Coordinates of C-alpha atoms in Angstrom, one line a residue:
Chain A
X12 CA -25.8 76.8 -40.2
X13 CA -27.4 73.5 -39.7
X14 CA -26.2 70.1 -40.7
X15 CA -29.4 67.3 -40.6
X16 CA -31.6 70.0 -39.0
X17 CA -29.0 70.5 -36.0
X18 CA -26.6 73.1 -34.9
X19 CA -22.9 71.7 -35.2
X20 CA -23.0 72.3 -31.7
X21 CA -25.5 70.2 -30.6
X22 CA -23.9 67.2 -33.4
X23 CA -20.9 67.4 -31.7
X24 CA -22.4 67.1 -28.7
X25 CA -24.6 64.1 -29.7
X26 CA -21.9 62.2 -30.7
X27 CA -19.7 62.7 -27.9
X28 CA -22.6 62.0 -25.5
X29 CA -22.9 58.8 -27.1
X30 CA -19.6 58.2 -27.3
X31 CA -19.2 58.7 -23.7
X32 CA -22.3 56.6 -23.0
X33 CA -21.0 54.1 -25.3
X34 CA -17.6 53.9 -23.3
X35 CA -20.0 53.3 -19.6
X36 CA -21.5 50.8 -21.4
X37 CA -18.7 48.9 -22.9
X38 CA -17.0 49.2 -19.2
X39 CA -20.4 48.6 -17.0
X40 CA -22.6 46.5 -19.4
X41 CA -25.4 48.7 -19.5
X42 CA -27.3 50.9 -22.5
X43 CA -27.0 53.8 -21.5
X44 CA -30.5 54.7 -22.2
X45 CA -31.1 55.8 -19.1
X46 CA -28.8 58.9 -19.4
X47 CA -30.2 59.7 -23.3
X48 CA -33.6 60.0 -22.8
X49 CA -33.5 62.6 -19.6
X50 CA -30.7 64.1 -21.3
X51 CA -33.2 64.6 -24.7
X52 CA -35.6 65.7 -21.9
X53 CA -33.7 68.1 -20.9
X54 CA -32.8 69.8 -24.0
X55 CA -36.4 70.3 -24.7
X56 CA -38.0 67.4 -26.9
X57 CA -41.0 65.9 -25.7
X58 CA -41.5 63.1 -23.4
X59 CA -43.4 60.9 -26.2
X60 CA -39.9 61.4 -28.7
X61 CA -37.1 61.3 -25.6
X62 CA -38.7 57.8 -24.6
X63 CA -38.8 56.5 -28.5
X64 CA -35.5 57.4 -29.0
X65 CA -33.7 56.3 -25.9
X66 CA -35.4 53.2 -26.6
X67 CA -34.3 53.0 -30.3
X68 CA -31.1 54.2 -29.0
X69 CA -30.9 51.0 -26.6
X70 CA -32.1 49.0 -29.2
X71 CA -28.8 49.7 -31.2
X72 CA -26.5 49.4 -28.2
X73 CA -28.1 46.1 -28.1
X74 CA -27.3 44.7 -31.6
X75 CA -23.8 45.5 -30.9
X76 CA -23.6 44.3 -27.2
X77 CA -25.4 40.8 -29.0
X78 CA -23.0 40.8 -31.6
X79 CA -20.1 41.1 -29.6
X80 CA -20.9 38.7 -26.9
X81 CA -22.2 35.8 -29.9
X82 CA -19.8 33.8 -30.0
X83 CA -18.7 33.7 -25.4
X84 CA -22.2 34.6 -24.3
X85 CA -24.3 31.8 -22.9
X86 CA -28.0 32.2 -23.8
X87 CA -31.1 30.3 -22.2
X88 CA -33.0 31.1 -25.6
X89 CA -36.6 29.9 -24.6
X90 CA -36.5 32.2 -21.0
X91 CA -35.3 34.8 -23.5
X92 CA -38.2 33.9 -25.8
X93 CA -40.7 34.0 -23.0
X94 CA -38.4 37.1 -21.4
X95 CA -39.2 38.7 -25.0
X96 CA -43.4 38.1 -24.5
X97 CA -43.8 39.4 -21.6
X98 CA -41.6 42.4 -21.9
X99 CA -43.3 43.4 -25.1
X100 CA -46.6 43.4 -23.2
X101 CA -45.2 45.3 -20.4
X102 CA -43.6 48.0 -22.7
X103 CA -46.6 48.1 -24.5
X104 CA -48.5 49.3 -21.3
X105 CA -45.5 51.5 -20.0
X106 CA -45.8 53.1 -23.7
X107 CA -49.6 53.3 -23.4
X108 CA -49.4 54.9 -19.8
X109 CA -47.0 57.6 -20.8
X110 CA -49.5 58.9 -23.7
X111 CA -52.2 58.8 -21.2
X112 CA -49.7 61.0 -18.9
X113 CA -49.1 63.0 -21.8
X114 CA -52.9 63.8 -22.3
X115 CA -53.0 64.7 -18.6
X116 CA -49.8 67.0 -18.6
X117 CA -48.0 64.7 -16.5
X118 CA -45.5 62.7 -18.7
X119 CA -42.7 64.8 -18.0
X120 CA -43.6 65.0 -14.2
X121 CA -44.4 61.8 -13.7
X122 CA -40.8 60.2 -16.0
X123 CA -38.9 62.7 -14.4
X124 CA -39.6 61.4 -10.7
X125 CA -39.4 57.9 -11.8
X126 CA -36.2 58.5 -12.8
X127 CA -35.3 60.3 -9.5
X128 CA -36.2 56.9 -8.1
X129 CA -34.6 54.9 -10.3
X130 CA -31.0 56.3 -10.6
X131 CA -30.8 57.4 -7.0
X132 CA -31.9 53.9 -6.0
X133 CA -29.1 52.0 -8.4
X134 CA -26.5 55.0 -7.2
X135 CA -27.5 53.5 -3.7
X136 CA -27.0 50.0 -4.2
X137 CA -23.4 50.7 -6.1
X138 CA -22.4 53.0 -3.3
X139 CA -23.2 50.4 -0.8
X140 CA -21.3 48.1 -2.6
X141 CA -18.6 50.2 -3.0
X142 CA -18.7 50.1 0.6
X143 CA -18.6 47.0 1.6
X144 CA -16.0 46.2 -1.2
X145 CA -13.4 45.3 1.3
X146 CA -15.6 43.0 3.3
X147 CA -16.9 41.3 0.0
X148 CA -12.7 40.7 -0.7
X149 CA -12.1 38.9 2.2
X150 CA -15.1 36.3 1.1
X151 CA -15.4 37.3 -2.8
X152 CA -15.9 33.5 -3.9
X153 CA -19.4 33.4 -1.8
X154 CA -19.9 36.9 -3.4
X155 CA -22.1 36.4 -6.9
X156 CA -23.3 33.3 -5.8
X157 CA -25.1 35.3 -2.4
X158 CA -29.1 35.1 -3.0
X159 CA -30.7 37.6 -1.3
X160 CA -33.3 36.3 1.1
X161 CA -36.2 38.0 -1.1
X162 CA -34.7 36.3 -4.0
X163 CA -34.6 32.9 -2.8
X164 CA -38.1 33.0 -1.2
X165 CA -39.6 34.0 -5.2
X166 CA -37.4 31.1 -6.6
X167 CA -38.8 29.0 -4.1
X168 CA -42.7 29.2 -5.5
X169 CA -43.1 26.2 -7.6
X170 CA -47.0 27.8 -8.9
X171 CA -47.4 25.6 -12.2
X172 CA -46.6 25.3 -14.8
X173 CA -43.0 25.4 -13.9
X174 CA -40.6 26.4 -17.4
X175 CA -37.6 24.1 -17.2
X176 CA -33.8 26.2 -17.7
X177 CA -31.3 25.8 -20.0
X178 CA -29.2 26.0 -17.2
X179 CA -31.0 22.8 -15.2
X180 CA -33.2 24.6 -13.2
X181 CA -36.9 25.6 -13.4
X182 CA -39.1 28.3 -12.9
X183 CA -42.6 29.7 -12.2
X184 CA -43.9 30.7 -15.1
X185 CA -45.6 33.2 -13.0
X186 CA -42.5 34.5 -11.8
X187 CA -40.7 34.8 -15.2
X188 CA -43.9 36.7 -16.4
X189 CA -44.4 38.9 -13.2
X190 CA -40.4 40.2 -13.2
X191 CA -40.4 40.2 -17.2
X192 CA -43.4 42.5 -17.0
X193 CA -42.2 44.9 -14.6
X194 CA -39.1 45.5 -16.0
X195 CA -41.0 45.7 -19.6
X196 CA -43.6 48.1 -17.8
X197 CA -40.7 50.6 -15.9
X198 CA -39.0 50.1 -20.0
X199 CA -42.2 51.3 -22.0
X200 CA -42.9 54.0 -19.2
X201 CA -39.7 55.9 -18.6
X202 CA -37.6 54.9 -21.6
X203 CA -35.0 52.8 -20.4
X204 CA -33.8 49.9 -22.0
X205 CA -34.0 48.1 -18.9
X206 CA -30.8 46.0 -18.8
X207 CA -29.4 47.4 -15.3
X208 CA -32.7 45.9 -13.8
X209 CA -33.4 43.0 -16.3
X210 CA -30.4 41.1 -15.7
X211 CA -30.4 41.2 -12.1
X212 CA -34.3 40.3 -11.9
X213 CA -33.9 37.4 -14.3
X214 CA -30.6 36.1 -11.9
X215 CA -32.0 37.0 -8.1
X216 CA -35.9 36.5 -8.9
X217 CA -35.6 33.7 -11.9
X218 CA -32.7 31.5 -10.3
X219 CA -30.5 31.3 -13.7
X220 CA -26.8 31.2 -13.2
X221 CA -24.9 34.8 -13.4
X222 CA -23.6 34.2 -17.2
X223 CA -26.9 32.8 -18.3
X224 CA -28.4 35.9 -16.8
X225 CA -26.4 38.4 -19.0
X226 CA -27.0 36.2 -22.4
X227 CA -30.3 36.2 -21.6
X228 CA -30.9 39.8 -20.8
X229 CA -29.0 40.4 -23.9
X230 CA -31.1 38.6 -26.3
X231 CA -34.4 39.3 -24.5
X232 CA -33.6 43.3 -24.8
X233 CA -32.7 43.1 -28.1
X234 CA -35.7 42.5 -29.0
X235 CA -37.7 44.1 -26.8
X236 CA -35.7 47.3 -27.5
X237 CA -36.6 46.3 -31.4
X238 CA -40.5 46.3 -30.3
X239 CA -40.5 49.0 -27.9
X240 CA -38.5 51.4 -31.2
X241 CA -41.7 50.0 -33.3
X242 CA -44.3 50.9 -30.9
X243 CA -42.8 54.4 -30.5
X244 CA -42.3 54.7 -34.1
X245 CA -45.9 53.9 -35.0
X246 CA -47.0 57.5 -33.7
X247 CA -43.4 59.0 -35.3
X248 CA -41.9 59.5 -31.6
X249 CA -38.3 58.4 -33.0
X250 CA -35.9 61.1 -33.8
X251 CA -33.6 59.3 -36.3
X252 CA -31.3 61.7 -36.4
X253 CA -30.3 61.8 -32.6
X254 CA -30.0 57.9 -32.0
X255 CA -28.2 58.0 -35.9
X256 CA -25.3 60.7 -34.0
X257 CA -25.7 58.9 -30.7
X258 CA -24.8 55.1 -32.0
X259 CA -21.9 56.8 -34.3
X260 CA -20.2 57.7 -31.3
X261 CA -21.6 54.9 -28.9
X262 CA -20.5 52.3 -31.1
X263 CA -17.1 53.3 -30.9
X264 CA -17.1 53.9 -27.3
X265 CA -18.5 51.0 -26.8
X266 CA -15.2 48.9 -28.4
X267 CA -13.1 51.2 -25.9
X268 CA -15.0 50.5 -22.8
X269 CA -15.1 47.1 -23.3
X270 CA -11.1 47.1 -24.1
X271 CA -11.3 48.9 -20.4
X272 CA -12.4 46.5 -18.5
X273 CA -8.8 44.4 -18.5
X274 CA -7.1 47.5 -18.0
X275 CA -9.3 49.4 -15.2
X276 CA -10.1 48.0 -11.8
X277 CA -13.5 47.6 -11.4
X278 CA -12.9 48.9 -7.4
X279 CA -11.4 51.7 -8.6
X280 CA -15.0 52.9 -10.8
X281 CA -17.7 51.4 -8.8
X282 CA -17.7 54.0 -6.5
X283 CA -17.7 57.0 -9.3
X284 CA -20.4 54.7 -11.2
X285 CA -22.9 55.4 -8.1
X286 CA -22.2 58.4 -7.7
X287 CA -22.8 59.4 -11.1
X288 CA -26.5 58.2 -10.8
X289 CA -26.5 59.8 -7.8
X290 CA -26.0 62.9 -9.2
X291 CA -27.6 62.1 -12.3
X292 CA -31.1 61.5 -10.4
X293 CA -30.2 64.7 -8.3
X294 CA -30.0 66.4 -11.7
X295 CA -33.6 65.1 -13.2
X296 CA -34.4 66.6 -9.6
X297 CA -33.3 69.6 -10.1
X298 CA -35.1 69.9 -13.3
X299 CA -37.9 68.8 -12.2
X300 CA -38.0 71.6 -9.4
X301 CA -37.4 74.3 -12.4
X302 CA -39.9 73.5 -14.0
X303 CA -41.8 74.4 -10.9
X304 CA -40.5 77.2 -9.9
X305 CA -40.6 78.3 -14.1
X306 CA -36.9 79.3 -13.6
X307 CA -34.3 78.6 -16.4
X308 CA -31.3 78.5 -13.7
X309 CA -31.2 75.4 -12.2
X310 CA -32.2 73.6 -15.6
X311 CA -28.6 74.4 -16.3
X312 CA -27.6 73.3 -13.1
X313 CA -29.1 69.8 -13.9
X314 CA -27.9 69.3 -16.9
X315 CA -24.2 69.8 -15.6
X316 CA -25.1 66.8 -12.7
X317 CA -26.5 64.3 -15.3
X318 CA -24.1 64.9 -18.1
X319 CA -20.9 65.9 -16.4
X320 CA -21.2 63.2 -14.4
X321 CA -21.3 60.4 -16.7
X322 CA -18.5 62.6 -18.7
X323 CA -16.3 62.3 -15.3
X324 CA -16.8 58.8 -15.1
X325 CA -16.1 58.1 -18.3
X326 CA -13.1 60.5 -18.7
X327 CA -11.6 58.1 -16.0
X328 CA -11.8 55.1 -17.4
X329 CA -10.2 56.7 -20.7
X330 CA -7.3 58.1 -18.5
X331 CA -6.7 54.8 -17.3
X332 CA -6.8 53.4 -20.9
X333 CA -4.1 56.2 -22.1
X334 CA -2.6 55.5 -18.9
X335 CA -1.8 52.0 -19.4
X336 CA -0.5 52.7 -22.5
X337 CA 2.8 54.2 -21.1
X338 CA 3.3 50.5 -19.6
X339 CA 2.1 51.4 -16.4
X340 CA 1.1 48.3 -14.2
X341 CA -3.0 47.7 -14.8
X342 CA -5.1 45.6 -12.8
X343 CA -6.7 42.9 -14.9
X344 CA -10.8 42.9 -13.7
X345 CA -14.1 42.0 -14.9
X346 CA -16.7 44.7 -15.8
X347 CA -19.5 45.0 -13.2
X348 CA -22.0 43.1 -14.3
X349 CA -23.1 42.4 -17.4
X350 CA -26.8 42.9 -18.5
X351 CA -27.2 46.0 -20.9
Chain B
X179 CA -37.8 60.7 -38.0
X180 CA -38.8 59.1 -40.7
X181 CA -41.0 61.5 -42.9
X182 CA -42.5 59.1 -45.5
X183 CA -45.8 60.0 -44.9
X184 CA -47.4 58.0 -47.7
X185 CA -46.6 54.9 -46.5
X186 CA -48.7 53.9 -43.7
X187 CA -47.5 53.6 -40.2
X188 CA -46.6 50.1 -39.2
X189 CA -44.6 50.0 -42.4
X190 CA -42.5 53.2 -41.1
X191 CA -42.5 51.7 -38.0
X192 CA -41.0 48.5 -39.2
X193 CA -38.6 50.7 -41.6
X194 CA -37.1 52.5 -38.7
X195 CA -36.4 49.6 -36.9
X196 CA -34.7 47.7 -40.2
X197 CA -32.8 51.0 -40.5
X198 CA -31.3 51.4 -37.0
X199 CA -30.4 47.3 -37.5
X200 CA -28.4 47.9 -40.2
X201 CA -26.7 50.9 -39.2
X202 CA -25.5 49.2 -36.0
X203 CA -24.5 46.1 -38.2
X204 CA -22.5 48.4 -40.4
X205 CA -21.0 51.1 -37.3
X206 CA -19.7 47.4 -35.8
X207 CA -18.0 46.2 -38.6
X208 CA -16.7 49.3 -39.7
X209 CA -15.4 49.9 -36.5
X210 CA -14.2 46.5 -36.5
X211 CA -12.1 47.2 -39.7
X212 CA -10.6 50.7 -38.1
X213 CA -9.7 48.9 -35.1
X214 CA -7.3 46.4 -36.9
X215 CA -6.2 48.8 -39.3
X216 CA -5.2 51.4 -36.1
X217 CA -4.3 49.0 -33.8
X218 CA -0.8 48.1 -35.4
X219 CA -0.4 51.7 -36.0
X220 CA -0.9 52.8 -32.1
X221 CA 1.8 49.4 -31.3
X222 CA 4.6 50.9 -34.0
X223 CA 3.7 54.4 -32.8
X224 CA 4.1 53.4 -28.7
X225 CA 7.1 51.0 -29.4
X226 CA 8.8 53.9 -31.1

């Protein structure tokens, strides 16, 4: 029996992945596109169609994250304009590069490393954080405000013409358009929405304040998830079935994991949140060496690493929810960060 | 996807988007509605 050309199986499974997604990115901010698309990879649809529909999945998440943050979120609307330009183009090129994979064979290779790369390099940082959580306690006023030294040395080129901020500052707007592109670029070529490395290139390389930052990550992804779902949909690479079962349950999740946040401590999930793209990325790995060795084994293996994982995580921060139900005493923190 | 294949493709493009739009509009506010419909329910149900 199939119900909208799926097994029930693989409809429940949809919606609970995206209402598991949904509930990491009510609680961390993020899309959650970057767990869809090697997930869709995984189960066998091609590279061209997992991209298009994480991306249309993101660009869902994103209407709701946009609706929900309307009326607290602080928006610099021209960088987000600009933001929206650039990351467009840069989509448009990560798009164009993955057919061009595609017609060499690669696109599935050359995705599935990236996002090796990519989820093993953000499991890092949130690990290391997670490390260092006590030391950044002792001195956590000096914390968000802390510019790395790469940051501040960008923000320091003045190349005209300089874009003035909402916020008071101002800008390259050779800087805006270099980290806008390469965030649209690593979007349009592996599928990812782009959020989790949006929002911390706009506040580290573009100089806006933390809040502005998310706002404007916010509205800049919206639409650039809106373009990057047209440009994938102009060659049919959308599966509207998948992102219709995914933002049914991520929609919901969503309104749980954002409840979450004043009822989980954040230094109580940071830790499982890199590690989860720790093994996440170790799963892509995985999958990428089966496909390799043409064994069927360790595809299964992978799959448990990249979707357990995120289940774990997410399980926990539902426990805690039920948890605090019974009246138990919750710690009252902010989510992690909060791009998309 | 979208399998209206006599309409050309920037206009099934620009369909798909318009429909995940309004299906996110709609999951939000009918989400929305559930959650102030259940939310007394789950307070009379815990303060029980």
């Amino acid at each position: 029996m199939e119900i909208l050309g799926l097994s029930p199986a693989l409809l429940a499974l949809f919606v609970s992945f995206g209402f598991m997604v949904g509930v990491l990115f009510g609680f961390f901010g993020m899309g959650g596109s970057f767990l869809i698309t090697p997930t869709l990879l995984l189960l066998d649809y091609p590279a061209p169609v997992a991209i298009g529909s994480g991306l249309a999945f993101y660009f869902g998440t994103s209407v709701i994250a946009v609706l929900k943050h309307y009326d607290v979120g602080q928006v610099d609307y021209k960088l987000g304009a600009i933001l929206f330009v650039v990351l467009s183009i840069g989509i448009e090129l990560g798009s164009r590069l993955v057919f061009g994979l595609e017609a060499l064979g690669i696109a599935n290779l050359v995705t599935g490393v990236a996002y090796v790369v990519l989820l093993a390099g953000i499991g890092a940082l949130f690990l290391r954080r997670a490390a260092n959580l006590d030391d950044e306690d002792a001195d956590d006023e000096d914390v968000d405000d802390e510019i790395p030294a790469i940051g501040q040395k960008i923000q320091s080129y003045t190349v005209p013409p300089m874009i003035s901020l909402t916020s008071g500052g101002r800008a390259s707007l050779w800087t805006i358009s270099g980290a806008g592109g390469s965030v649209g670029l690593v979007s349009g070529l592996i599928g990812v929405g782009g959020g989790f490395i949006r929002m911390p290139a706009i506040y580290y390389l573009i100089g806006t304040p933390l809040t502005a930052a998310v706002g404007t990550s916010l509205f800049a992804g919206l639409f650039s998830g809106a373009f990057g779902t047209f440009t994938y949909g102009m060659s049919g690479s959308v599966d509207l079935t998948v992102v219709s079962l995914l933002l049914v349950g991520s929609a919901l999740g969503a309104r749980i994991g954002s409840a979450a946040t004043t009822i989980v401590e954040e230094d109580d999930v940071i830790v499982y949140f890199g590690l989860m793209m720790v093994l996440a990325s170790a799963g892509i790995a995985l999958s990428e060496l089966a496909n390799w060795l043409g064994t069927g084994a360790l595809d299964l293996v992978s799959v448990f690493l990249l979707v357990g994982s995120s289940f774990a995580v997410a399980l926990m921060i539902l426990y805690q929810v039920v948890k605090s139900f019974d009246g138990d005493d919750a710690g009252v923190q902010p989510a992690a960060d909060g791009g998309d | 996807m979208i399998e209206s294949v006599a309409l050309p493709a920037p206009v099934q493009a620009t369909l798909l988007v318009g429909v995940i739009l309004v299906q996110a509009i709609a999951l939000y506010a009918g989400y929305g509605v559930l959650e102030r419909v259940a939310t007394p329910l789950i307070e009379t149900i815990t303060d029980a």
